[in-house]
């Protein structure tokens, strides 16, 4: 064993003061998350929207029916949320501060559909819920346990059931409802952007299976833009049972590990990050069986995070936090390009191309 170091490099005064502030920030970021949760629970984004997009604190207090004694406290929370970019604020010197929505708080306005997506309210309520935070707080204890494979996620280790499982409602029905609604809102955010930015993706296709396509929201957006594409959605029976019956999309109840309906292309949008590498290879192999050769236009379309620093530190941090979210709550993970490439090769594909970077996510085509 290496000898224990008795001394440590002493930071300069400037480094020490910066380190102290950074320590405060990193230790206290949970208060920023909880401030966001508080704003969502109080419906502050929706209230600002209803008041015309710009409000003073007294107007906000009155719209939210909060006791006036709480005004100085709400001002302090709003100050943190403005600093985090969740709201904007402006004031002429001496006059009342005016709070406004930012792009971030606009996607938290509830009860309006903008650009085909819904409010992200339930995503925030899910990921900041007591169950998620308790699972994350158990991380060190989970690391120390010598689990037999398959290693459960910290969430499953603490609560005895996995998240997003048939047994989750037995653990807590309210949590399961919030997570289901949060996932739907999260997954549907940005469909319109995909349709605008990725014309070539669907050009020339006559049929597409959206594997794990949920309620068919994505398939419907594709059909709206490309009415000639015959779209099939494969999902679990419990999801397909609740799907619309208007015939726009063909729904197939099944299991993507067993069989995938044939089509010229198969789409896996935000599905693979939930599964282990071994499971992803099995899913991809089933998808490969469902498509024709590359010459006949056969391809898999994957929409997922491709982790990497190329988009700058903010996007990279967001991607890494999404990876840690998967680690704490599921057996899945986010992957970098090298890890994606290895999965494609293992599943028998010959080539792939990242066709578009859309924020923190990428659109990948994988060829048989
Ligand atoms: C995170 S959601 C993604 C939904 C959709 N692709 C989207 O982007 O909106 C994962 C989907 O996979 C479905 N799923 C999970 N396990 C499945 C299985 N074994 N067979 C088919 N679908 C499955 C879930 O029901 C859910 O709808």
mmCIF file of C-alpha atoms and ligand atoms in Angstrom:
data_model
loop_
_atom_site.group_PDB
_atom_site.id
_atom_site.type_symbol
_atom_site.label_atom_id
_atom_site.label_comp_id
_atom_site.label_asym_id
_atom_site.label_seq_id
_atom_site.Cartn_x
_atom_site.Cartn_y
_atom_site.Cartn_z
ATOM 1 C CA UNK A 1 0.000 0.000 0.000
ATOM 2 C CA UNK A 2 1.297 3.454 -0.889
ATOM 3 C CA UNK A 3 2.470 5.611 2.045
ATOM 4 C CA UNK A 4 -0.144 8.122 3.156
ATOM 5 C CA UNK A 5 0.707 11.665 2.100
ATOM 6 C CA UNK A 6 1.187 13.852 5.164
ATOM 7 C CA UNK A 7 1.069 17.140 3.315
ATOM 8 C CA UNK A 8 -1.185 18.596 0.682
ATOM 9 C CA UNK A 9 -0.610 21.326 -1.846
ATOM 10 C CA UNK A 10 -1.857 24.594 -0.362
ATOM 11 C CA UNK A 11 -4.074 26.591 -2.714
ATOM 12 C CA UNK A 12 -3.329 30.248 -3.296
ATOM 13 C CA UNK A 13 -5.655 32.682 -1.536
ATOM 14 C CA UNK A 14 -7.500 33.328 -4.796
ATOM 15 C CA UNK A 15 -7.845 29.574 -5.447
ATOM 16 C CA UNK A 16 -9.076 28.971 -1.915
ATOM 17 C CA UNK A 17 -11.763 31.654 -2.125
ATOM 18 C CA UNK A 18 -12.897 30.353 -5.522
ATOM 19 C CA UNK A 19 -12.906 26.773 -4.203
ATOM 20 C CA UNK A 20 -15.052 27.848 -1.265
ATOM 21 C CA UNK A 21 -17.635 29.479 -3.553
ATOM 22 C CA UNK A 22 -17.569 26.461 -5.889
ATOM 23 C CA UNK A 23 -18.057 24.138 -2.921
ATOM 24 C CA UNK A 24 -21.132 26.139 -1.871
ATOM 25 C CA UNK A 25 -22.512 26.010 -5.409
ATOM 26 C CA UNK A 26 -21.960 22.293 -5.964
ATOM 27 C CA UNK A 27 -23.184 21.285 -2.502
ATOM 28 C CA UNK A 28 -26.245 23.490 -2.718
ATOM 29 C CA UNK A 29 -27.393 22.902 -6.304
ATOM 30 C CA UNK A 30 -30.175 20.734 -4.878
ATOM 31 C CA UNK A 31 -31.724 23.974 -3.611
ATOM 32 C CA UNK A 32 -31.757 25.226 -7.178
ATOM 33 C CA UNK A 33 -33.565 21.995 -8.228
ATOM 34 C CA UNK A 34 -36.009 22.385 -5.349
ATOM 35 C CA UNK A 35 -36.577 26.057 -6.233
ATOM 36 C CA UNK A 36 -37.493 24.868 -9.730
ATOM 37 C CA UNK A 37 -39.784 22.212 -8.255
ATOM 38 C CA UNK A 38 -41.401 24.868 -6.045
ATOM 39 C CA UNK A 39 -41.997 27.127 -9.080
ATOM 40 C CA UNK A 40 -43.592 24.226 -10.952
ATOM 41 C CA UNK A 41 -45.755 23.185 -7.981
ATOM 42 C CA UNK A 42 -46.916 26.767 -7.514
ATOM 43 C CA UNK A 43 -47.514 26.972 -11.313
ATOM 44 C CA UNK A 44 -45.446 30.181 -11.559
ATOM 45 C CA UNK A 45 -44.657 29.749 -15.304
ATOM 46 C CA UNK A 46 -48.372 29.274 -16.076
ATOM 47 C CA UNK A 47 -49.307 32.290 -13.931
ATOM 48 C CA UNK A 48 -46.756 34.545 -15.703
ATOM 49 C CA UNK A 49 -48.050 33.312 -19.077
ATOM 50 C CA UNK A 50 -51.681 34.013 -18.104
ATOM 51 C CA UNK A 51 -50.730 37.496 -16.910
ATOM 52 C CA UNK A 52 -49.377 38.330 -20.357
ATOM 53 C CA UNK A 53 -45.798 37.115 -19.985
ATOM 54 C CA UNK A 54 -44.521 39.894 -17.665
ATOM 55 C CA UNK A 55 -45.397 40.343 -13.976
ATOM 56 C CA UNK A 56 -44.391 42.215 -10.865
ATOM 57 C CA UNK A 57 -43.986 40.264 -7.643
ATOM 58 C CA UNK A 58 -47.208 41.645 -6.061
ATOM 59 C CA UNK A 59 -49.166 40.641 -9.204
ATOM 60 C CA UNK A 60 -47.610 37.186 -9.100
ATOM 61 C CA UNK A 61 -48.393 36.806 -5.377
ATOM 62 C CA UNK A 62 -51.991 37.754 -5.976
ATOM 63 C CA UNK A 63 -52.349 35.450 -9.044
ATOM 64 C CA UNK A 64 -50.984 32.557 -6.974
ATOM 65 C CA UNK A 65 -53.187 33.506 -3.957
ATOM 66 C CA UNK A 66 -50.145 33.407 -1.656
ATOM 67 C CA UNK A 67 -50.200 35.098 1.777
ATOM 68 C CA UNK A 68 -48.611 38.553 1.517
ATOM 69 C CA UNK A 69 -46.177 37.762 4.362
ATOM 70 C CA UNK A 70 -44.460 35.319 1.979
ATOM 71 C CA UNK A 71 -43.593 38.000 -0.604
ATOM 72 C CA UNK A 72 -40.009 38.653 0.595
ATOM 73 C CA UNK A 73 -39.366 34.892 0.537
ATOM 74 C CA UNK A 74 -40.737 34.435 -2.980
ATOM 75 C CA UNK A 75 -38.513 37.347 -4.104
ATOM 76 C CA UNK A 76 -35.465 35.393 -2.849
ATOM 77 C CA UNK A 77 -36.497 32.180 -4.617
ATOM 78 C CA UNK A 78 -37.203 34.126 -7.834
ATOM 79 C CA UNK A 79 -33.735 35.677 -7.568
ATOM 80 C CA UNK A 80 -32.134 32.207 -7.624
ATOM 81 C CA UNK A 81 -34.392 31.092 -10.484
ATOM 82 C CA UNK A 82 -33.525 34.203 -12.508
ATOM 83 C CA UNK A 83 -29.820 33.576 -11.918
ATOM 84 C CA UNK A 84 -30.306 29.984 -13.156
ATOM 85 C CA UNK A 85 -31.989 31.247 -16.344
ATOM 86 C CA UNK A 86 -35.395 29.791 -15.478
ATOM 87 C CA UNK A 87 -37.000 33.243 -15.476
ATOM 88 C CA UNK A 88 -35.797 36.626 -16.713
ATOM 89 C CA UNK A 89 -36.079 39.864 -14.738
ATOM 90 C CA UNK A 90 -35.721 43.493 -15.616
ATOM 91 C CA UNK A 91 -36.208 46.675 -13.678
ATOM 92 C CA UNK A 92 -35.796 50.360 -14.253
ATOM 93 C CA UNK A 93 -33.832 51.743 -11.342
ATOM 94 C CA UNK A 94 -36.074 52.170 -8.339
ATOM 95 C CA UNK A 95 -39.124 50.558 -9.892
ATOM 96 C CA UNK A 96 -40.633 47.131 -9.275
ATOM 97 C CA UNK A 97 -38.789 44.154 -10.875
ATOM 98 C CA UNK A 98 -40.662 42.661 -13.855
ATOM 99 C CA UNK A 99 -40.395 38.891 -14.198
ATOM 100 C CA UNK A 100 -40.671 37.282 -17.616
ATOM 101 C CA UNK A 101 -40.631 33.791 -19.072
ATOM 102 C CA UNK A 102 -37.493 32.458 -20.738
ATOM 103 C CA UNK A 103 -37.428 29.603 -23.311
ATOM 104 C CA UNK A 104 -36.933 27.246 -20.349
ATOM 105 C CA UNK A 105 -39.929 28.446 -18.328
ATOM 106 C CA UNK A 106 -42.063 28.589 -21.498
ATOM 107 C CA UNK A 107 -41.826 24.782 -21.760
ATOM 108 C CA UNK A 108 -43.141 24.632 -18.177
ATOM 109 C CA UNK A 109 -46.355 26.522 -18.929
ATOM 110 C CA UNK A 110 -49.157 24.074 -18.320
ATOM 111 C CA UNK A 111 -52.383 23.686 -20.282
ATOM 112 C CA UNK A 112 -51.188 24.910 -23.694
ATOM 113 C CA UNK A 113 -49.837 22.877 -26.602
ATOM 114 C CA UNK A 114 -46.978 24.671 -28.314
ATOM 115 C CA UNK A 115 -45.327 23.304 -31.452
ATOM 116 C CA UNK A 116 -46.886 19.873 -30.783
ATOM 117 C CA UNK A 117 -45.391 19.406 -27.336
ATOM 118 C CA UNK A 118 -46.794 19.627 -23.863
ATOM 119 C CA UNK A 119 -45.537 21.152 -20.628
ATOM 120 C CA UNK A 120 -42.518 19.554 -18.972
ATOM 121 C CA UNK A 121 -44.124 20.006 -15.548
ATOM 122 C CA UNK A 122 -44.292 16.281 -14.820
ATOM 123 C CA UNK A 123 -40.698 15.697 -15.918
ATOM 124 C CA UNK A 124 -39.584 18.181 -13.221
ATOM 125 C CA UNK A 125 -41.938 16.705 -10.604
ATOM 126 C CA UNK A 126 -40.712 13.172 -11.390
ATOM 127 C CA UNK A 127 -36.963 13.773 -11.347
ATOM 128 C CA UNK A 128 -37.125 15.928 -8.205
ATOM 129 C CA UNK A 129 -39.536 13.556 -6.415
ATOM 130 C CA UNK A 130 -38.741 12.083 -2.998
ATOM 131 C CA UNK A 131 -38.240 8.619 -4.571
ATOM 132 C CA UNK A 132 -35.680 9.845 -7.122
ATOM 133 C CA UNK A 133 -33.809 11.917 -4.558
ATOM 134 C CA UNK A 134 -33.813 9.089 -1.997
ATOM 135 C CA UNK A 135 -32.404 6.696 -4.618
ATOM 136 C CA UNK A 136 -29.638 9.208 -5.418
ATOM 137 C CA UNK A 137 -28.874 9.681 -1.711
ATOM 138 C CA UNK A 138 -28.302 5.922 -1.429
ATOM 139 C CA UNK A 139 -25.552 5.931 -4.060
ATOM 140 C CA UNK A 140 -22.535 5.498 -1.741
ATOM 141 C CA UNK A 141 -24.210 2.617 0.122
ATOM 142 C CA UNK A 142 -25.122 0.996 -3.210
ATOM 143 C CA UNK A 143 -21.493 1.246 -4.400
ATOM 144 C CA UNK A 144 -20.272 -0.574 -1.279
ATOM 145 C CA UNK A 145 -22.713 -3.505 -1.668
ATOM 146 C CA UNK A 146 -21.279 -6.554 -3.443
ATOM 147 C CA UNK A 147 -24.366 -7.312 -5.566
ATOM 148 C CA UNK A 148 -24.695 -10.543 -7.524
ATOM 149 C CA UNK A 149 -25.307 -9.774 -11.227
ATOM 150 C CA UNK A 150 -27.648 -8.570 -12.569
ATOM 151 C CA UNK A 151 -26.826 -5.518 -10.453
ATOM 152 C CA UNK A 152 -30.012 -3.634 -9.505
ATOM 153 C CA UNK A 153 -30.177 0.127 -9.934
ATOM 154 C CA UNK A 154 -29.912 2.147 -6.699
ATOM 155 C CA UNK A 155 -33.662 2.847 -7.109
ATOM 156 C CA UNK A 156 -34.487 -0.877 -7.267
ATOM 157 C CA UNK A 157 -32.020 -1.630 -4.470
ATOM 158 C CA UNK A 158 -33.745 0.803 -2.104
ATOM 159 C CA UNK A 159 -37.381 0.343 -3.092
ATOM 160 C CA UNK A 160 -37.355 -3.342 -4.106
ATOM 161 C CA UNK A 161 -38.965 -2.718 -7.511
ATOM 162 C CA UNK A 162 -37.601 -1.150 -10.695
ATOM 163 C CA UNK A 163 -38.835 2.181 -12.012
ATOM 164 C CA UNK A 164 -41.110 2.090 -15.107
ATOM 165 C CA UNK A 165 -42.146 -1.461 -14.349
ATOM 166 C CA UNK A 166 -45.502 -3.176 -13.910
ATOM 167 C CA UNK A 167 -44.719 -3.291 -10.165
ATOM 168 C CA UNK A 168 -43.943 0.449 -9.786
ATOM 169 C CA UNK A 169 -47.615 1.414 -9.162
ATOM 170 C CA UNK A 170 -47.659 -1.008 -6.209
ATOM 171 C CA UNK A 171 -44.742 0.935 -4.700
ATOM 172 C CA UNK A 172 -46.424 4.308 -5.187
ATOM 173 C CA UNK A 173 -49.274 4.930 -7.614
ATOM 174 C CA UNK A 174 -48.774 8.702 -7.563
ATOM 175 C CA UNK A 175 -45.063 8.350 -8.404
ATOM 176 C CA UNK A 176 -45.883 5.985 -11.283
ATOM 177 C CA UNK A 177 -48.484 8.437 -12.672
ATOM 178 C CA UNK A 178 -46.091 11.397 -12.429
ATOM 179 C CA UNK A 179 -43.243 9.416 -14.048
ATOM 180 C CA UNK A 180 -45.496 8.157 -16.861
ATOM 181 C CA UNK A 181 -46.751 11.667 -17.640
ATOM 182 C CA UNK A 182 -43.247 13.112 -17.275
ATOM 183 C CA UNK A 183 -41.777 10.554 -19.681
ATOM 184 C CA UNK A 184 -44.476 11.192 -22.274
ATOM 185 C CA UNK A 185 -43.900 14.961 -22.097
ATOM 186 C CA UNK A 186 -40.113 14.538 -22.125
ATOM 187 C CA UNK A 187 -40.095 12.123 -25.065
ATOM 188 C CA UNK A 188 -42.448 14.228 -27.180
ATOM 189 C CA UNK A 189 -40.533 17.476 -26.680
ATOM 190 C CA UNK A 190 -38.895 18.484 -29.946
ATOM 191 C CA UNK A 191 -40.758 16.263 -32.424
ATOM 192 C CA UNK A 192 -41.589 19.313 -34.534
ATOM 193 C CA UNK A 193 -37.869 20.214 -34.552
ATOM 194 C CA UNK A 194 -36.980 16.701 -35.764
ATOM 195 C CA UNK A 195 -39.539 17.009 -38.576
ATOM 196 C CA UNK A 196 -38.223 20.451 -39.608
ATOM 197 C CA UNK A 197 -34.547 19.567 -39.381
ATOM 198 C CA UNK A 198 -34.488 16.033 -40.774
ATOM 199 C CA UNK A 199 -36.274 16.055 -44.148
ATOM 200 C CA UNK A 200 -33.995 13.445 -45.687
ATOM 201 C CA UNK A 201 -34.598 11.020 -42.839
ATOM 202 C CA UNK A 202 -38.074 10.070 -44.042
ATOM 203 C CA UNK A 203 -37.727 10.961 -47.742
ATOM 204 C CA UNK A 204 -38.242 7.929 -49.990
ATOM 205 C CA UNK A 205 -39.615 5.741 -47.186
ATOM 206 C CA UNK A 206 -42.826 3.842 -47.831
ATOM 207 C CA UNK A 207 -43.145 2.210 -44.407
ATOM 208 C CA UNK A 208 -41.792 2.691 -40.892
ATOM 209 C CA UNK A 209 -42.141 0.832 -37.610
ATOM 210 C CA UNK A 210 -41.763 3.015 -34.535
ATOM 211 C CA UNK A 211 -40.446 0.469 -32.063
ATOM 212 C CA UNK A 212 -41.451 1.351 -28.487
ATOM 213 C CA UNK A 213 -43.434 4.177 -30.079
ATOM 214 C CA UNK A 214 -45.742 4.721 -27.087
ATOM 215 C CA UNK A 215 -49.085 6.324 -27.882
ATOM 216 C CA UNK A 216 -48.013 7.068 -31.466
ATOM 217 C CA UNK A 217 -47.431 10.833 -31.082
ATOM 218 C CA UNK A 218 -44.188 10.640 -33.089
ATOM 219 C CA UNK A 219 -45.734 8.358 -35.734
ATOM 220 C CA UNK A 220 -48.615 10.829 -36.125
ATOM 221 C CA UNK A 221 -46.213 13.734 -36.630
ATOM 222 C CA UNK A 222 -44.409 11.711 -39.322
ATOM 223 C CA UNK A 223 -47.674 10.818 -41.087
ATOM 224 C CA UNK A 224 -48.773 14.470 -40.946
ATOM 225 C CA UNK A 225 -45.603 15.501 -42.789
ATOM 226 C CA UNK A 226 -45.361 12.415 -45.032
ATOM 227 C CA UNK A 227 -48.907 11.027 -45.508
ATOM 228 C CA UNK A 228 -47.717 8.268 -47.877
ATOM 229 C CA UNK A 229 -45.604 6.541 -45.173
ATOM 230 C CA UNK A 230 -47.387 3.571 -43.619
ATOM 231 C CA UNK A 231 -46.560 3.841 -39.930
ATOM 232 C CA UNK A 232 -46.790 1.009 -37.428
ATOM 233 C CA UNK A 233 -46.213 1.476 -33.710
ATOM 234 C CA UNK A 234 -44.976 -1.481 -31.667
ATOM 235 C CA UNK A 235 -45.426 -1.202 -27.923
ATOM 236 C CA UNK A 236 -46.446 -3.238 -24.899
ATOM 237 C CA UNK A 237 -50.094 -4.390 -24.740
ATOM 238 C CA UNK A 238 -50.835 -2.082 -21.768
ATOM 239 C CA UNK A 239 -49.763 0.925 -23.890
ATOM 240 C CA UNK A 240 -51.420 -0.179 -27.143
ATOM 241 C CA UNK A 241 -54.690 -0.906 -25.299
ATOM 242 C CA UNK A 242 -54.970 2.831 -24.539
ATOM 243 C CA UNK A 243 -53.877 4.036 -28.022
ATOM 244 C CA UNK A 244 -56.245 5.982 -30.301
ATOM 245 C CA UNK A 245 -58.429 3.794 -32.518
ATOM 246 C CA UNK A 246 -58.871 6.251 -35.400
ATOM 247 C CA UNK A 247 -56.793 4.110 -37.793
ATOM 248 C CA UNK A 248 -54.200 6.820 -38.589
ATOM 249 C CA UNK A 249 -51.456 4.583 -37.154
ATOM 250 C CA UNK A 250 -51.400 0.780 -37.048
ATOM 251 C CA UNK A 251 -50.699 -0.331 -33.475
ATOM 252 C CA UNK A 252 -49.157 -3.709 -32.734
ATOM 253 C CA UNK A 253 -49.083 -4.994 -29.166
ATOM 254 C CA UNK A 254 -45.920 -7.011 -28.607
ATOM 255 C CA UNK A 255 -42.436 -7.234 -27.205
ATOM 256 C CA UNK A 256 -39.468 -5.688 -28.993
ATOM 257 C CA UNK A 257 -37.243 -8.495 -27.669
ATOM 258 C CA UNK A 258 -39.317 -11.087 -29.534
ATOM 259 C CA UNK A 259 -40.434 -9.629 -32.841
ATOM 260 C CA UNK A 260 -40.588 -6.276 -34.637
ATOM 261 C CA UNK A 261 -43.144 -5.649 -37.453
ATOM 262 C CA UNK A 262 -41.426 -5.485 -40.859
ATOM 263 C CA UNK A 263 -40.965 -2.108 -42.535
ATOM 264 C CA UNK A 264 -38.458 -0.331 -44.756
ATOM 265 C CA UNK A 265 -37.150 1.486 -41.693
ATOM 266 C CA UNK A 266 -37.438 0.906 -37.960
ATOM 267 C CA UNK A 267 -37.215 3.810 -35.539
ATOM 268 C CA UNK A 268 -35.960 3.563 -31.942
ATOM 269 C CA UNK A 269 -36.551 6.977 -30.414
ATOM 270 C CA UNK A 270 -35.431 7.297 -26.779
ATOM 271 C CA UNK A 271 -35.755 3.562 -26.211
ATOM 272 C CA UNK A 272 -32.217 2.128 -26.051
ATOM 273 C CA UNK A 273 -30.931 4.379 -23.234
ATOM 274 C CA UNK A 274 -33.233 2.479 -20.886
ATOM 275 C CA UNK A 275 -31.551 -0.877 -21.565
ATOM 276 C CA UNK A 276 -28.197 -2.542 -20.841
ATOM 277 C CA UNK A 277 -25.718 -3.138 -23.674
ATOM 278 C CA UNK A 278 -26.689 -6.843 -23.853
ATOM 279 C CA UNK A 279 -30.400 -5.954 -24.129
ATOM 280 C CA UNK A 280 -29.692 -3.254 -26.737
ATOM 281 C CA UNK A 281 -27.883 -5.807 -28.925
ATOM 282 C CA UNK A 282 -30.916 -8.130 -28.662
ATOM 283 C CA UNK A 283 -33.331 -5.292 -29.544
ATOM 284 C CA UNK A 284 -31.180 -4.113 -32.455
ATOM 285 C CA UNK A 285 -30.917 -7.695 -33.773
ATOM 286 C CA UNK A 286 -34.744 -7.958 -33.802
ATOM 287 C CA UNK A 287 -34.964 -4.606 -35.606
ATOM 288 C CA UNK A 288 -32.425 -5.798 -38.185
ATOM 289 C CA UNK A 289 -34.639 -8.790 -38.979
ATOM 290 C CA UNK A 290 -37.540 -6.418 -39.688
ATOM 291 C CA UNK A 291 -35.843 -4.330 -42.430
ATOM 292 C CA UNK A 292 -34.649 -5.059 -45.999
ATOM 293 C CA UNK A 293 -31.050 -4.641 -47.216
ATOM 294 C CA UNK A 294 -29.342 -1.236 -47.311
ATOM 295 C CA UNK A 295 -29.692 -1.236 -51.144
ATOM 296 C CA UNK A 296 -33.462 -1.541 -50.723
ATOM 297 C CA UNK A 297 -33.499 1.410 -48.329
ATOM 298 C CA UNK A 298 -33.382 -0.622 -45.133
ATOM 299 C CA UNK A 299 -32.207 1.339 -42.089
ATOM 300 C CA UNK A 300 -32.690 1.816 -38.368
ATOM 301 C CA UNK A 301 -33.308 5.388 -37.205
ATOM 302 C CA UNK A 302 -32.110 6.053 -33.653
ATOM 303 C CA UNK A 303 -32.792 9.274 -31.778
ATOM 304 C CA UNK A 304 -30.756 9.409 -28.572
ATOM 305 C CA UNK A 305 -28.100 11.345 -26.689
ATOM 306 C CA UNK A 306 -24.578 10.807 -28.038
ATOM 307 C CA UNK A 307 -22.442 11.859 -25.095
ATOM 308 C CA UNK A 308 -19.490 14.077 -25.951
ATOM 309 C CA UNK A 309 -17.948 17.456 -25.171
ATOM 310 C CA UNK A 310 -18.149 18.822 -28.747
ATOM 311 C CA UNK A 311 -21.287 20.896 -28.030
ATOM 312 C CA UNK A 312 -19.699 22.738 -25.121
ATOM 313 C CA UNK A 313 -19.670 22.288 -21.342
ATOM 314 C CA UNK A 314 -23.387 23.018 -20.716
ATOM 315 C CA UNK A 315 -24.697 20.402 -23.175
ATOM 316 C CA UNK A 316 -22.010 17.952 -22.005
ATOM 317 C CA UNK A 317 -22.993 18.424 -18.375
ATOM 318 C CA UNK A 318 -26.685 17.942 -19.291
ATOM 319 C CA UNK A 319 -25.807 14.701 -21.102
ATOM 320 C CA UNK A 320 -23.723 13.413 -18.191
ATOM 321 C CA UNK A 321 -26.481 14.243 -15.694
ATOM 322 C CA UNK A 322 -28.965 12.354 -17.906
ATOM 323 C CA UNK A 323 -26.538 9.406 -17.795
ATOM 324 C CA UNK A 324 -26.400 9.553 -14.013
ATOM 325 C CA UNK A 325 -30.201 9.762 -13.918
ATOM 326 C CA UNK A 326 -30.345 6.493 -15.878
ATOM 327 C CA UNK A 327 -27.696 4.936 -13.627
ATOM 328 C CA UNK A 328 -29.534 5.769 -10.405
ATOM 329 C CA UNK A 329 -32.983 4.795 -11.626
ATOM 330 C CA UNK A 330 -32.604 2.126 -14.323
ATOM 331 C CA UNK A 331 -30.245 -0.440 -15.824
ATOM 332 C CA UNK A 332 -29.749 1.801 -18.825
ATOM 333 C CA UNK A 333 -27.214 4.455 -19.731
ATOM 334 C CA UNK A 334 -26.380 7.241 -22.145
ATOM 335 C CA UNK A 335 -23.622 6.354 -24.622
ATOM 336 C CA UNK A 336 -20.813 8.076 -26.479
ATOM 337 C CA UNK A 337 -20.240 7.502 -30.203
ATOM 338 C CA UNK A 338 -17.708 4.741 -29.619
ATOM 339 C CA UNK A 339 -20.133 2.857 -27.375
ATOM 340 C CA UNK A 340 -22.950 3.220 -29.911
ATOM 341 C CA UNK A 341 -20.666 2.015 -32.700
ATOM 342 C CA UNK A 342 -19.725 -1.129 -30.726
ATOM 343 C CA UNK A 343 -23.415 -1.956 -30.147
ATOM 344 C CA UNK A 344 -24.199 -1.620 -33.862
ATOM 345 C CA UNK A 345 -21.317 -3.920 -34.823
ATOM 346 C CA UNK A 346 -22.287 -6.506 -32.183
ATOM 347 C CA UNK A 347 -25.866 -6.533 -33.495
ATOM 348 C CA UNK A 348 -24.598 -7.283 -37.027
ATOM 349 C CA UNK A 349 -24.889 -3.861 -38.687
ATOM 350 C CA UNK A 350 -22.217 -2.812 -41.195
ATOM 351 C CA UNK A 351 -22.290 0.978 -40.960
ATOM 352 C CA UNK A 352 -23.899 4.018 -39.331
ATOM 353 C CA UNK A 353 -24.049 7.764 -39.792
ATOM 354 C CA UNK A 354 -24.858 10.573 -37.350
ATOM 355 C CA UNK A 355 -27.165 12.519 -39.658
ATOM 356 C CA UNK A 356 -28.053 15.409 -37.375
ATOM 357 C CA UNK A 357 -27.200 16.857 -33.982
ATOM 358 C CA UNK A 358 -30.320 18.244 -32.320
ATOM 359 C CA UNK A 359 -29.234 19.896 -29.093
ATOM 360 C CA UNK A 360 -28.016 17.270 -26.661
ATOM 361 C CA UNK A 361 -29.426 14.476 -28.846
ATOM 362 C CA UNK A 362 -28.477 13.029 -32.229
ATOM 363 C CA UNK A 363 -30.288 11.347 -35.079
ATOM 364 C CA UNK A 364 -28.358 8.259 -36.177
ATOM 365 C CA UNK A 365 -29.009 6.040 -39.201
ATOM 366 C CA UNK A 366 -27.767 2.475 -38.874
ATOM 367 C CA UNK A 367 -27.430 0.283 -41.953
ATOM 368 C CA UNK A 368 -27.666 -3.531 -42.278
HETATM 369 C C1 LIG B 1 -39.062 6.082 -23.081
HETATM 370 S S1 LIG B 1 -40.450 5.515 -23.919
HETATM 371 C C2 LIG B 1 -40.186 6.148 -25.568
HETATM 372 C C3 LIG B 1 -41.469 6.351 -26.300
HETATM 373 C C4 LIG B 1 -41.349 6.890 -27.721
HETATM 374 N N1 LIG B 1 -40.376 6.166 -28.521
HETATM 375 C C5 LIG B 1 -41.091 8.370 -27.764
HETATM 376 O O1 LIG B 1 -39.981 8.773 -28.107
HETATM 377 O O2 LIG B 1 -41.999 9.129 -27.435
HETATM 378 C C6 LIG B 1 -40.098 3.772 -24.115
HETATM 379 C C7 LIG B 1 -41.239 2.999 -24.728
HETATM 380 O O3 LIG B 1 -40.821 1.636 -24.888
HETATM 381 C C8 LIG B 1 -41.933 0.806 -24.540
HETATM 382 N N2 LIG B 1 -41.451 -0.536 -24.180
HETATM 383 C C9 LIG B 1 -40.780 -0.887 -23.059
HETATM 384 N N3 LIG B 1 -40.505 -2.212 -23.085
HETATM 385 C C10 LIG B 1 -41.008 -2.693 -24.253
HETATM 386 C C11 LIG B 1 -41.040 -3.973 -24.837
HETATM 387 N N4 LIG B 1 -40.483 -5.023 -24.219
HETATM 388 N N5 LIG B 1 -41.629 -4.119 -26.034
HETATM 389 C C12 LIG B 1 -42.204 -3.040 -26.659
HETATM 390 N N6 LIG B 1 -42.195 -1.791 -26.151
HETATM 391 C C13 LIG B 1 -41.612 -1.621 -24.959
HETATM 392 C C14 LIG B 1 -42.563 1.533 -23.379
HETATM 393 O O4 LIG B 1 -43.885 1.087 -23.143
HETATM 394 C C15 LIG B 1 -42.482 2.980 -23.849
HETATM 395 O O5 LIG B 1 -43.601 3.355 -24.604
#
